[in-house]
PDB file of C-alpha atoms in Angstrom:
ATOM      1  CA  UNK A 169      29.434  85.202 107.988  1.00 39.00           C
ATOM      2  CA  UNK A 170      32.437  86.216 110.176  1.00 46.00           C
ATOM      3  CA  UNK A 171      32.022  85.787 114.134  1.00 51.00           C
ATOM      4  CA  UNK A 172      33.152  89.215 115.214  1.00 58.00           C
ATOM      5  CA  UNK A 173      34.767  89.133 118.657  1.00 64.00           C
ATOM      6  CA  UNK A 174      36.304  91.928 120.671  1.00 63.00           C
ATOM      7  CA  UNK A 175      39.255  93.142 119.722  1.00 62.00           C
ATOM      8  CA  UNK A 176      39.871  92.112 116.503  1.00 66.00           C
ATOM      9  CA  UNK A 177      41.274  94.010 113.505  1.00 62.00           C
ATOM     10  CA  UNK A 178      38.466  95.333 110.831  1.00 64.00           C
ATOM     11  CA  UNK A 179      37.858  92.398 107.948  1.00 65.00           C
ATOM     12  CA  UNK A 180      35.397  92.545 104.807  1.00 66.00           C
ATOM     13  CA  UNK A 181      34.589  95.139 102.864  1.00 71.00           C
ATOM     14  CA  UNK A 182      34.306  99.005 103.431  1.00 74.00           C
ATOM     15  CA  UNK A 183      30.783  99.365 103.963  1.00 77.00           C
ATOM     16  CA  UNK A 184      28.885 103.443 104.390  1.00 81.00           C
ATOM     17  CA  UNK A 185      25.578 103.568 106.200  1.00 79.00           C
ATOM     18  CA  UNK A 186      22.932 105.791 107.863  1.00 83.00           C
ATOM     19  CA  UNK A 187      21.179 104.526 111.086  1.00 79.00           C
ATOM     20  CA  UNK A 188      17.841 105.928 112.152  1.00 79.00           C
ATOM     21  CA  UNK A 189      17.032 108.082 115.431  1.00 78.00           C
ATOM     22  CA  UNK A 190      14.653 107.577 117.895  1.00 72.00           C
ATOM     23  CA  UNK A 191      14.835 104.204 118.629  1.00 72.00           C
ATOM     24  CA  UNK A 192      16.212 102.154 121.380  1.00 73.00           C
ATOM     25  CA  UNK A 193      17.893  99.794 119.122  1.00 75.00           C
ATOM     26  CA  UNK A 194      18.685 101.800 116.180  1.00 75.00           C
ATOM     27  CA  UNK A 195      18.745 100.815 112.984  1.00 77.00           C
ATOM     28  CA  UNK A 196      20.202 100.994 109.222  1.00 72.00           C
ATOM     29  CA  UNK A 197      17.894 103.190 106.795  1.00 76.00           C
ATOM     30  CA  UNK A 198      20.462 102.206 103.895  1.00 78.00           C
ATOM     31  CA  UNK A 199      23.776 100.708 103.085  1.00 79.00           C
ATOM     32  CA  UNK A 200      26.109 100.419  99.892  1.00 82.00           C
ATOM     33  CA  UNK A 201      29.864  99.301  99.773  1.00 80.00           C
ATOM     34  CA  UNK A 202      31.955 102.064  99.552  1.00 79.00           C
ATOM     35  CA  UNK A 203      35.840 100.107  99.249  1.00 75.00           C
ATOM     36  CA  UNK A 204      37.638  96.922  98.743  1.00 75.00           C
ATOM     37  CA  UNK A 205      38.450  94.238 101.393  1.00 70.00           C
ATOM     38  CA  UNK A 206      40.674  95.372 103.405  1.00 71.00           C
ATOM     39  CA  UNK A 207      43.587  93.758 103.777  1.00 74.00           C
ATOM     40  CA  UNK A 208      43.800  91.110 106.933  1.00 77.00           C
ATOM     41  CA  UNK A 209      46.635  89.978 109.109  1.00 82.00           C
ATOM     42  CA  UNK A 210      45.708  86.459 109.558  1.00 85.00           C
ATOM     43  CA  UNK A 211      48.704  86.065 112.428  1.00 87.00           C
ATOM     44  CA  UNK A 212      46.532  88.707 114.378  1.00 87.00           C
ATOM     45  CA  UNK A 213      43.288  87.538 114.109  1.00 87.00           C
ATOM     46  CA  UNK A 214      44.809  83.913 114.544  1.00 90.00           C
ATOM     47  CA  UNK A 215      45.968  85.784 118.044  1.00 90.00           C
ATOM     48  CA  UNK A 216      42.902  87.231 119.151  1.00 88.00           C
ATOM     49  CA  UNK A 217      40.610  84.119 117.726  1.00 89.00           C
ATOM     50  CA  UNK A 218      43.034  82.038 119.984  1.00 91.00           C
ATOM     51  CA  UNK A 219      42.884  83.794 123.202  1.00 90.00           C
ATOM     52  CA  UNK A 220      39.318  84.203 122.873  1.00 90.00           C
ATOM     53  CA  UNK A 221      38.326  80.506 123.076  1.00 91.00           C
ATOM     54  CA  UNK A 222      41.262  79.050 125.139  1.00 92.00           C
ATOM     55  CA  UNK A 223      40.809  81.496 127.974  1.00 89.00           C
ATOM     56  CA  UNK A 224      36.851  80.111 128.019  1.00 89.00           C
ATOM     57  CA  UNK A 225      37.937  75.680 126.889  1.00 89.00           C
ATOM     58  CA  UNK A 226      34.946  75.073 129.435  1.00 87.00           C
ATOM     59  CA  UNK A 227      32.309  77.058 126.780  1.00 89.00           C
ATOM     60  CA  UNK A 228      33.731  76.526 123.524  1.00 90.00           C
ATOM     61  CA  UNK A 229      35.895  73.152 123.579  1.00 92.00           C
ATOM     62  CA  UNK A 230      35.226  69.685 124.441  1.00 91.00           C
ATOM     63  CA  UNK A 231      36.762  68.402 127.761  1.00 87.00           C
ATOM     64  CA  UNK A 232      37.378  64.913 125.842  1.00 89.00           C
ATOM     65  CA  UNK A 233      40.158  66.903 124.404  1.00 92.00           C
ATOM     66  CA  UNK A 234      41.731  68.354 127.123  1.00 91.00           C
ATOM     67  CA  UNK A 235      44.901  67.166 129.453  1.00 89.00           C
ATOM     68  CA  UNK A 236      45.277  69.503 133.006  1.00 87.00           C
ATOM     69  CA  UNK A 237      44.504  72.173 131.024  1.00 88.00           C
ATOM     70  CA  UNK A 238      46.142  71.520 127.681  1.00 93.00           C
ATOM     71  CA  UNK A 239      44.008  71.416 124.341  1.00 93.00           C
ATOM     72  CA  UNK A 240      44.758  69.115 121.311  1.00 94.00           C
ATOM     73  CA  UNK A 241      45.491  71.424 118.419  1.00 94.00           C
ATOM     74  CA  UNK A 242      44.022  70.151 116.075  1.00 94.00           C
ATOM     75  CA  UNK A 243      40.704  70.218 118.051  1.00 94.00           C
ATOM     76  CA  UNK A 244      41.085  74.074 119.025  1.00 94.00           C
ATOM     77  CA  UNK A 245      41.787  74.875 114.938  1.00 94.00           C
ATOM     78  CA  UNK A 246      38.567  73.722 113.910  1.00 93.00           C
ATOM     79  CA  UNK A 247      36.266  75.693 116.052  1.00 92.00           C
ATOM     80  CA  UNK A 248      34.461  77.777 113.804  1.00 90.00           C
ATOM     81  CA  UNK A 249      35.512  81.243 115.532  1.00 89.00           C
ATOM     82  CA  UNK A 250      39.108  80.537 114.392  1.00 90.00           C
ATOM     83  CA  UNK A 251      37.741  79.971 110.960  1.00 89.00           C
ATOM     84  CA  UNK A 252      38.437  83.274 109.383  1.00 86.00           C
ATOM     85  CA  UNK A 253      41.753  83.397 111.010  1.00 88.00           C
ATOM     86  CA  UNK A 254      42.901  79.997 109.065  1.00 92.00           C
ATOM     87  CA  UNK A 255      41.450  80.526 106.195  1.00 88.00           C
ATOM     88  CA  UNK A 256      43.375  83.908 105.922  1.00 87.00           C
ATOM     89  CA  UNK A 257      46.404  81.981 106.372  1.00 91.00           C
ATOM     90  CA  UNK A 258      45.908  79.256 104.004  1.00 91.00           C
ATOM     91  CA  UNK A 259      42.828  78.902 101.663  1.00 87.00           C
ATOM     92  CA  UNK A 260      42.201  75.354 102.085  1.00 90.00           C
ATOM     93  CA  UNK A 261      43.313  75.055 105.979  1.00 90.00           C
ATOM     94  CA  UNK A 262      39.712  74.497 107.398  1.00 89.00           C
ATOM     95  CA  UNK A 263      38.826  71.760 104.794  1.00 91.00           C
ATOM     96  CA  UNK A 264      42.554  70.288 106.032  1.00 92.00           C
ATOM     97  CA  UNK A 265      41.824  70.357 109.687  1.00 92.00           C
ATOM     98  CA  UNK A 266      38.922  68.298 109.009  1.00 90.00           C
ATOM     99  CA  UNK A 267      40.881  65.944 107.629  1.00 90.00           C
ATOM    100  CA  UNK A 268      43.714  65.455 110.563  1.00 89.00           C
ATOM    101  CA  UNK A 269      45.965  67.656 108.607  1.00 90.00           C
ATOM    102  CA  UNK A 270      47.827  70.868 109.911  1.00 91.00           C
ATOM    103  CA  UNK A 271      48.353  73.450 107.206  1.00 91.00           C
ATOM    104  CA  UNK A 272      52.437  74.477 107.380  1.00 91.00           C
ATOM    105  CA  UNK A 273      51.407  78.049 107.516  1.00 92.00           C
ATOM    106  CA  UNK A 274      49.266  78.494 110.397  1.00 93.00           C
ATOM    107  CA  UNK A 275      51.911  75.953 112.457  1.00 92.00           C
ATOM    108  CA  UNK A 276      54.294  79.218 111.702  1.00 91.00           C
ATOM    109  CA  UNK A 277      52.011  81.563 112.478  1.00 93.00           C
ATOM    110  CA  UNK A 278      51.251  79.858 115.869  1.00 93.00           C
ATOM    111  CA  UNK A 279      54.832  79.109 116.771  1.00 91.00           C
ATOM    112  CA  UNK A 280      55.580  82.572 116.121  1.00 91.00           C
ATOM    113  CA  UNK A 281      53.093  83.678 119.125  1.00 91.00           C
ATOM    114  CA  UNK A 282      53.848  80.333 121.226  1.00 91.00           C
ATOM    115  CA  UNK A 283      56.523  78.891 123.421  1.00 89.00           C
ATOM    116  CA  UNK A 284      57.096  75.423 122.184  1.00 90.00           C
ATOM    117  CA  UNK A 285      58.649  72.335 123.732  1.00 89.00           C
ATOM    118  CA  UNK A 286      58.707  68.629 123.518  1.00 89.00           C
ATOM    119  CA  UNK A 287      58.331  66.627 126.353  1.00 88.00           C
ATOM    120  CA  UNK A 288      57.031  62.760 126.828  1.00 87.00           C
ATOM    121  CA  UNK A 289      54.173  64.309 129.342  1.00 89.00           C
ATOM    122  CA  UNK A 290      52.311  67.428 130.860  1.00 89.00           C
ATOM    123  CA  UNK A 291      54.082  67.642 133.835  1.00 89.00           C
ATOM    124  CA  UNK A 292      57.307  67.631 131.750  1.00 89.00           C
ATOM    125  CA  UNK A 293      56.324  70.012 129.694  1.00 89.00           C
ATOM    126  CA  UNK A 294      55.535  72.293 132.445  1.00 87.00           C
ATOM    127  CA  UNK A 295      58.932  72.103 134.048  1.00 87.00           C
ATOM    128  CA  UNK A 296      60.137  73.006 130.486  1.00 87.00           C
ATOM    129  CA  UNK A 297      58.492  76.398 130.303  1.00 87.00           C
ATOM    130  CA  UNK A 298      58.819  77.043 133.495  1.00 84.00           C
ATOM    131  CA  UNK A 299      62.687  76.604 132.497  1.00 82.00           C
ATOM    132  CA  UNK A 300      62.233  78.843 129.342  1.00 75.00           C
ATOM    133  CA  UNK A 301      60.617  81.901 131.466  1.00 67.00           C
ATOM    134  CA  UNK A 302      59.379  83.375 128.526  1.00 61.00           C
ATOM    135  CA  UNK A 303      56.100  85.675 129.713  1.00 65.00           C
ATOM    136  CA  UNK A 304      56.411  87.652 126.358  1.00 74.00           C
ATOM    137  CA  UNK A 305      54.199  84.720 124.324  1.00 84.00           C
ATOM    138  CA  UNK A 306      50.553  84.318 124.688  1.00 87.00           C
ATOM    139  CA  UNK A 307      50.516  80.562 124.384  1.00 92.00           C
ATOM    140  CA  UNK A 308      52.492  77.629 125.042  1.00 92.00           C
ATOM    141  CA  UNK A 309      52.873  74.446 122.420  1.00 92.00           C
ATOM    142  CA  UNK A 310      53.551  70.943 123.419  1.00 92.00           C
ATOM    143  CA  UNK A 311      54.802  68.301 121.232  1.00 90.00           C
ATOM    144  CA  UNK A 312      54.604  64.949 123.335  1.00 87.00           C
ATOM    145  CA  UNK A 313      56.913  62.794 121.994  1.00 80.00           C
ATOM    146  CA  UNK A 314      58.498  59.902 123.825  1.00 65.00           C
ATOM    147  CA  UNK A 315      62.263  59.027 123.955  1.00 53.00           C
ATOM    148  CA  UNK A 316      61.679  56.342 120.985  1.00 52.00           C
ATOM    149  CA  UNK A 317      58.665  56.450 118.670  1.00 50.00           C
ATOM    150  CA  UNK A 318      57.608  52.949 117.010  1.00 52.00           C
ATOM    151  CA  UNK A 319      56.620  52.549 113.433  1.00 52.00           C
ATOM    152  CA  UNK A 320      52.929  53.014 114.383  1.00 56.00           C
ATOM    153  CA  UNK A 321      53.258  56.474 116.123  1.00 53.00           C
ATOM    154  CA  UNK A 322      50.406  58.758 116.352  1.00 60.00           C
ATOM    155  CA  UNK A 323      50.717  61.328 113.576  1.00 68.00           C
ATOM    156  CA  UNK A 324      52.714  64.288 114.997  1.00 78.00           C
ATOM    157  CA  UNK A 325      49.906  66.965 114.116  1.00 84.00           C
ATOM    158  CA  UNK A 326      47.814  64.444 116.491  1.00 87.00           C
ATOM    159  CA  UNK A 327      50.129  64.909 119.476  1.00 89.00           C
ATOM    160  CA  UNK A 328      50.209  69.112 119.202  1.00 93.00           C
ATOM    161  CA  UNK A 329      49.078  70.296 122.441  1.00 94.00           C
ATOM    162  CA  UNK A 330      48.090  74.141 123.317  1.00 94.00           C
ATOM    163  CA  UNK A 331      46.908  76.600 126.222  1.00 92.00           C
ATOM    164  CA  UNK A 332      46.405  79.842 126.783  1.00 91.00           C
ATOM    165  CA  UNK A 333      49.865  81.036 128.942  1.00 88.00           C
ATOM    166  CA  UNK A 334      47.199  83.789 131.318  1.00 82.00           C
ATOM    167  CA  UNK A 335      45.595  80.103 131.919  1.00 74.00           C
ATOM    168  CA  UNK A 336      48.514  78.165 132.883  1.00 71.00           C
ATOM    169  CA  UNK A 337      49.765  81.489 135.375  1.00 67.00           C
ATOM    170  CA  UNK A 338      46.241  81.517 136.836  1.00 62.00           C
ATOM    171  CA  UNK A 339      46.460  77.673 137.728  1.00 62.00           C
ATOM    172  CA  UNK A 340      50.150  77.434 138.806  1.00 58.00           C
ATOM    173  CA  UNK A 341      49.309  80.680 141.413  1.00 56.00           C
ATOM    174  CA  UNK A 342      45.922  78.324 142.458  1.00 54.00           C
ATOM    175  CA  UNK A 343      48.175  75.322 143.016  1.00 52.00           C
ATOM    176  CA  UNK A 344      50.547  76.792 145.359  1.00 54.00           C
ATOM    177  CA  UNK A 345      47.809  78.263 147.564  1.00 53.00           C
ATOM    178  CA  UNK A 346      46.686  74.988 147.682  1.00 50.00           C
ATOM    179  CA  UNK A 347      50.104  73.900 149.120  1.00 52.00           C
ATOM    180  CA  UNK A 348      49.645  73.413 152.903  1.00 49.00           C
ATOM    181  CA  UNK A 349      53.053  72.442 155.102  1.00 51.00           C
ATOM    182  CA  UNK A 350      53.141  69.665 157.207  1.00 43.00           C
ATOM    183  CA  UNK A 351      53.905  72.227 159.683  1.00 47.00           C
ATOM    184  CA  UNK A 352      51.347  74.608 159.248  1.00 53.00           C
ATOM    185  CA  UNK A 353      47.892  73.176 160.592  1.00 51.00           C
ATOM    186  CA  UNK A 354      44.614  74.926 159.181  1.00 49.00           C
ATOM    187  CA  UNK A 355      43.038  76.699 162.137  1.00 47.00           C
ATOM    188  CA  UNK A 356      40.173  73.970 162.219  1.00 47.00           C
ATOM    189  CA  UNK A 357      42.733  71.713 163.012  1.00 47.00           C
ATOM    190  CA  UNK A 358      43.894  74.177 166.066  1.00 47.00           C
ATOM    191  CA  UNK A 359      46.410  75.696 164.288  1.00 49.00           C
ATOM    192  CA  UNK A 360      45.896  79.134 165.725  1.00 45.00           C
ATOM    193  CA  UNK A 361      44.342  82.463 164.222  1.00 44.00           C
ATOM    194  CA  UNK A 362      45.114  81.603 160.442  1.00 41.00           C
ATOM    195  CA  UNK A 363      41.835  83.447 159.444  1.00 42.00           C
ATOM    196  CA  UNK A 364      43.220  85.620 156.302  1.00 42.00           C
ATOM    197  CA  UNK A 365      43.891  82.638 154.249  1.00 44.00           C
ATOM    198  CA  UNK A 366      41.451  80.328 155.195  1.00 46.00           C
ATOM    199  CA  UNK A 367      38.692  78.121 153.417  1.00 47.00           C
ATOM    200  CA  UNK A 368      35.666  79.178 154.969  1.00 47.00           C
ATOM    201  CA  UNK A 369      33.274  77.104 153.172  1.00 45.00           C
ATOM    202  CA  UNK A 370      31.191  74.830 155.725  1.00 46.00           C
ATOM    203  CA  UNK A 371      32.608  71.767 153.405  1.00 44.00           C
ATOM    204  CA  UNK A 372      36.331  72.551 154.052  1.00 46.00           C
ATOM    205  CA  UNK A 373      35.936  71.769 157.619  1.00 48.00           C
ATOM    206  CA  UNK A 374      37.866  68.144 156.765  1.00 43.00           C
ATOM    207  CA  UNK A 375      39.749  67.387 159.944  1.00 43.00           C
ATOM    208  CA  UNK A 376      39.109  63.712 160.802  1.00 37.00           C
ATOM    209  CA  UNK A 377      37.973  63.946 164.382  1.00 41.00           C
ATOM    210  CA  UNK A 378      36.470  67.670 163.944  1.00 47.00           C
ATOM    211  CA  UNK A 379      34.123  67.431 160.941  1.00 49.00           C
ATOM    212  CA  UNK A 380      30.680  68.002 161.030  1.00 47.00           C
ATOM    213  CA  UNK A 381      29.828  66.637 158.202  1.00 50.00           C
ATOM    214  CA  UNK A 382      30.779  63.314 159.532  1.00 52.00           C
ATOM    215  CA  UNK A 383      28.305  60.613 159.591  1.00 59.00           C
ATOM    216  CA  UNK A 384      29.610  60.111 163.492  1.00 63.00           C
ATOM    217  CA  UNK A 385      29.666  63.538 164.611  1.00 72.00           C
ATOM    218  CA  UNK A 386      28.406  64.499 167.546  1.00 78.00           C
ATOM    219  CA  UNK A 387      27.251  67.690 169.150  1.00 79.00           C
ATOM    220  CA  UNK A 388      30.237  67.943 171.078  1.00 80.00           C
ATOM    221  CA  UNK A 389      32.572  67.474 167.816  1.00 79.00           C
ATOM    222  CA  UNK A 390      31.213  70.650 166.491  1.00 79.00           C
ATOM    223  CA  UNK A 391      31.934  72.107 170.086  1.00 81.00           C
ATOM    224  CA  UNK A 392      35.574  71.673 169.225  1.00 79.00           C
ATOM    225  CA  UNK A 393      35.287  72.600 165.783  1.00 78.00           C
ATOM    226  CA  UNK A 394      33.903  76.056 167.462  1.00 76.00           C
ATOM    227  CA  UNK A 395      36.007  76.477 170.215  1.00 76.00           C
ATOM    228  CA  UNK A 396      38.885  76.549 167.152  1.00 73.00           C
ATOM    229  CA  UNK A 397      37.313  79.643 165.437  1.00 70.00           C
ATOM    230  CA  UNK A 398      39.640  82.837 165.468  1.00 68.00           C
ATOM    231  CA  UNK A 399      37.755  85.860 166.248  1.00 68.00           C
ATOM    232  CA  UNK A 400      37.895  87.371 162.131  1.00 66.00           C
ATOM    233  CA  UNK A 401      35.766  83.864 161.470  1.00 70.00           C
ATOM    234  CA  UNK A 402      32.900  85.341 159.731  1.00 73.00           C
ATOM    235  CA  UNK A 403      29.469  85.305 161.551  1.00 75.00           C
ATOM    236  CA  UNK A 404      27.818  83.102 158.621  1.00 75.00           C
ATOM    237  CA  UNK A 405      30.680  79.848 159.482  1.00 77.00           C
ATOM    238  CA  UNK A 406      29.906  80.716 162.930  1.00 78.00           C
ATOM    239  CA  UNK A 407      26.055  80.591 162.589  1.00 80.00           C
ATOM    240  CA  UNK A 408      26.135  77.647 160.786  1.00 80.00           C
ATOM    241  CA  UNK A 409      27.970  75.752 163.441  1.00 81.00           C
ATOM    242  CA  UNK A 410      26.040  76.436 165.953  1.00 83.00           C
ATOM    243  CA  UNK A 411      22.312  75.568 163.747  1.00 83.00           C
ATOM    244  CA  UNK A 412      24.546  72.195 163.202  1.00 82.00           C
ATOM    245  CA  UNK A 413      25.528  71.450 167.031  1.00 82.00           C
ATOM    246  CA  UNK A 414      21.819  72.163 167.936  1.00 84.00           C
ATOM    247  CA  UNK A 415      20.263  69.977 165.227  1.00 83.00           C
ATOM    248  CA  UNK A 416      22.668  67.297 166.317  1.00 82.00           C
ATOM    249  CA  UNK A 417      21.775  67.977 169.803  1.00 81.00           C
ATOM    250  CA  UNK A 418      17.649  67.243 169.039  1.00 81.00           C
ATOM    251  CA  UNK A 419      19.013  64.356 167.242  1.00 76.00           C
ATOM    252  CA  UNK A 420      20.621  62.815 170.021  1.00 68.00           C
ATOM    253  CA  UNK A 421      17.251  63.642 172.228  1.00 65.00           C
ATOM    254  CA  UNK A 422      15.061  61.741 169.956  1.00 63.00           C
ATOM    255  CA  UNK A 423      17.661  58.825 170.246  1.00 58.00           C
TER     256      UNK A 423
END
């Protein structure tokens, strides 16, 4: 009953077979086992199992358990694709997830792969691996812990936080070209020919007196907004701009 996914080591037994030609999807005329189990690494296929569902948390976790892209532990451990991996680490360590309880030995065999801080928030604990600089680990840990915990703290196993480290480079990179100066105006504000790195989406047009989405736009507001396209603007922006400025102008007929 193991979940193959790609890239992971062989598990089970050593199995021979024959498969039959002449069909599109072929199949087995007969099997037997030929070997033992092999023996399994259960730090790489904790790796692989890992990086499989935290590069996809919008398909295989539940967003109630998620913080700016950090997973609760606990909650990533008990997906059943990772349940081969923990099991191979320690026998019991599915039926101790369920309970709230992390087994010691797949902690180790996640802080071996993981950079791990402790920090009283997310944003903390960001600056803290940013500080480490450590691109050799696949996935960063986070212990939040306040300065002083009070006799009814949360369990620590219960404030174990994880991501996938290609995740948090792929949103830190978004972030900053999201970054816009104070200085540097977005060319539907009339900030000149800024065409390479521009939003083109019709919705992005958000400048307050140049919007034409605006309830209170006018024909002539969209007029601006063209007059402001750079020559690279591609034809589709441009089209739609001008379908808007003459439905506004009928509009304004009718009235």
């Amino acid at each position: 009953d193991f979940p193959g996914l790609p890239g992971l080591p062989p598990v089970g037994q050593e199995v021979e077979f024959t498969v039959s030609e002449g069909h599109a999807r072929p199949r087995a005329n007969w099997a037997r086992i030929s070997g033992p189990a092999l023996p399994m690494d259960g730090g790489k296929v904790l790796c692989k199992s890992l990086g499989y569902v935290l590069q996809r948390p919008e398909r295989y976790l539940d967003l109630r358990y998620m913080v700016k892209g950090w997973a609760t532990l606990l909650h990533v451990l008990q997906h059943d694709l990772l349940k081969t991996a923990i099991e191979a680490l320690a026998p019991e360590g599915a039926q101790k997830l369920s309970q709230g309880v992390l087994p010691e030995a797949v902690l180790a065999a996640i802080e071996d792969l993981a950079v791990c801080v402790v920090a009283p928030n997310a944003e903390a604990a960001n600056e803290k691996i940013a500080a480490e600089g450590q691109d050799q680990f696949n996935f960063h840990v986070w212990l939040q812990q306040e300065a002083f915990l009070s006799d009814e703290a949360v369990p620590e196993a219960e404030r174990l936080w994880i991501r996938h480290a290609s995740r948090a480079r792929s949103e830190d990179m978004r972030h900053r070209r999201e970054e816009t100066h104070p200085e540097d105006k977005p060319w539907w504000q009339g900030g000149g020919d800024t065409a390479a790195g521009a939003e083109w989406e019709p919705h992005q047009l958000k400048a307050s007196h140049l919007n034409p989405s605006s309830e209170s736009c006018s024909s002539e507001d969209v007029l601006k907004v063209l007059a402001h396209l750079p020559l690279s603007a591609p034809m589709e922006v441009r089209r739609y701009l001008e379908n808007w400025e003459r439905k506004l102008r009928k509009t304004t007929r009718r009235d």
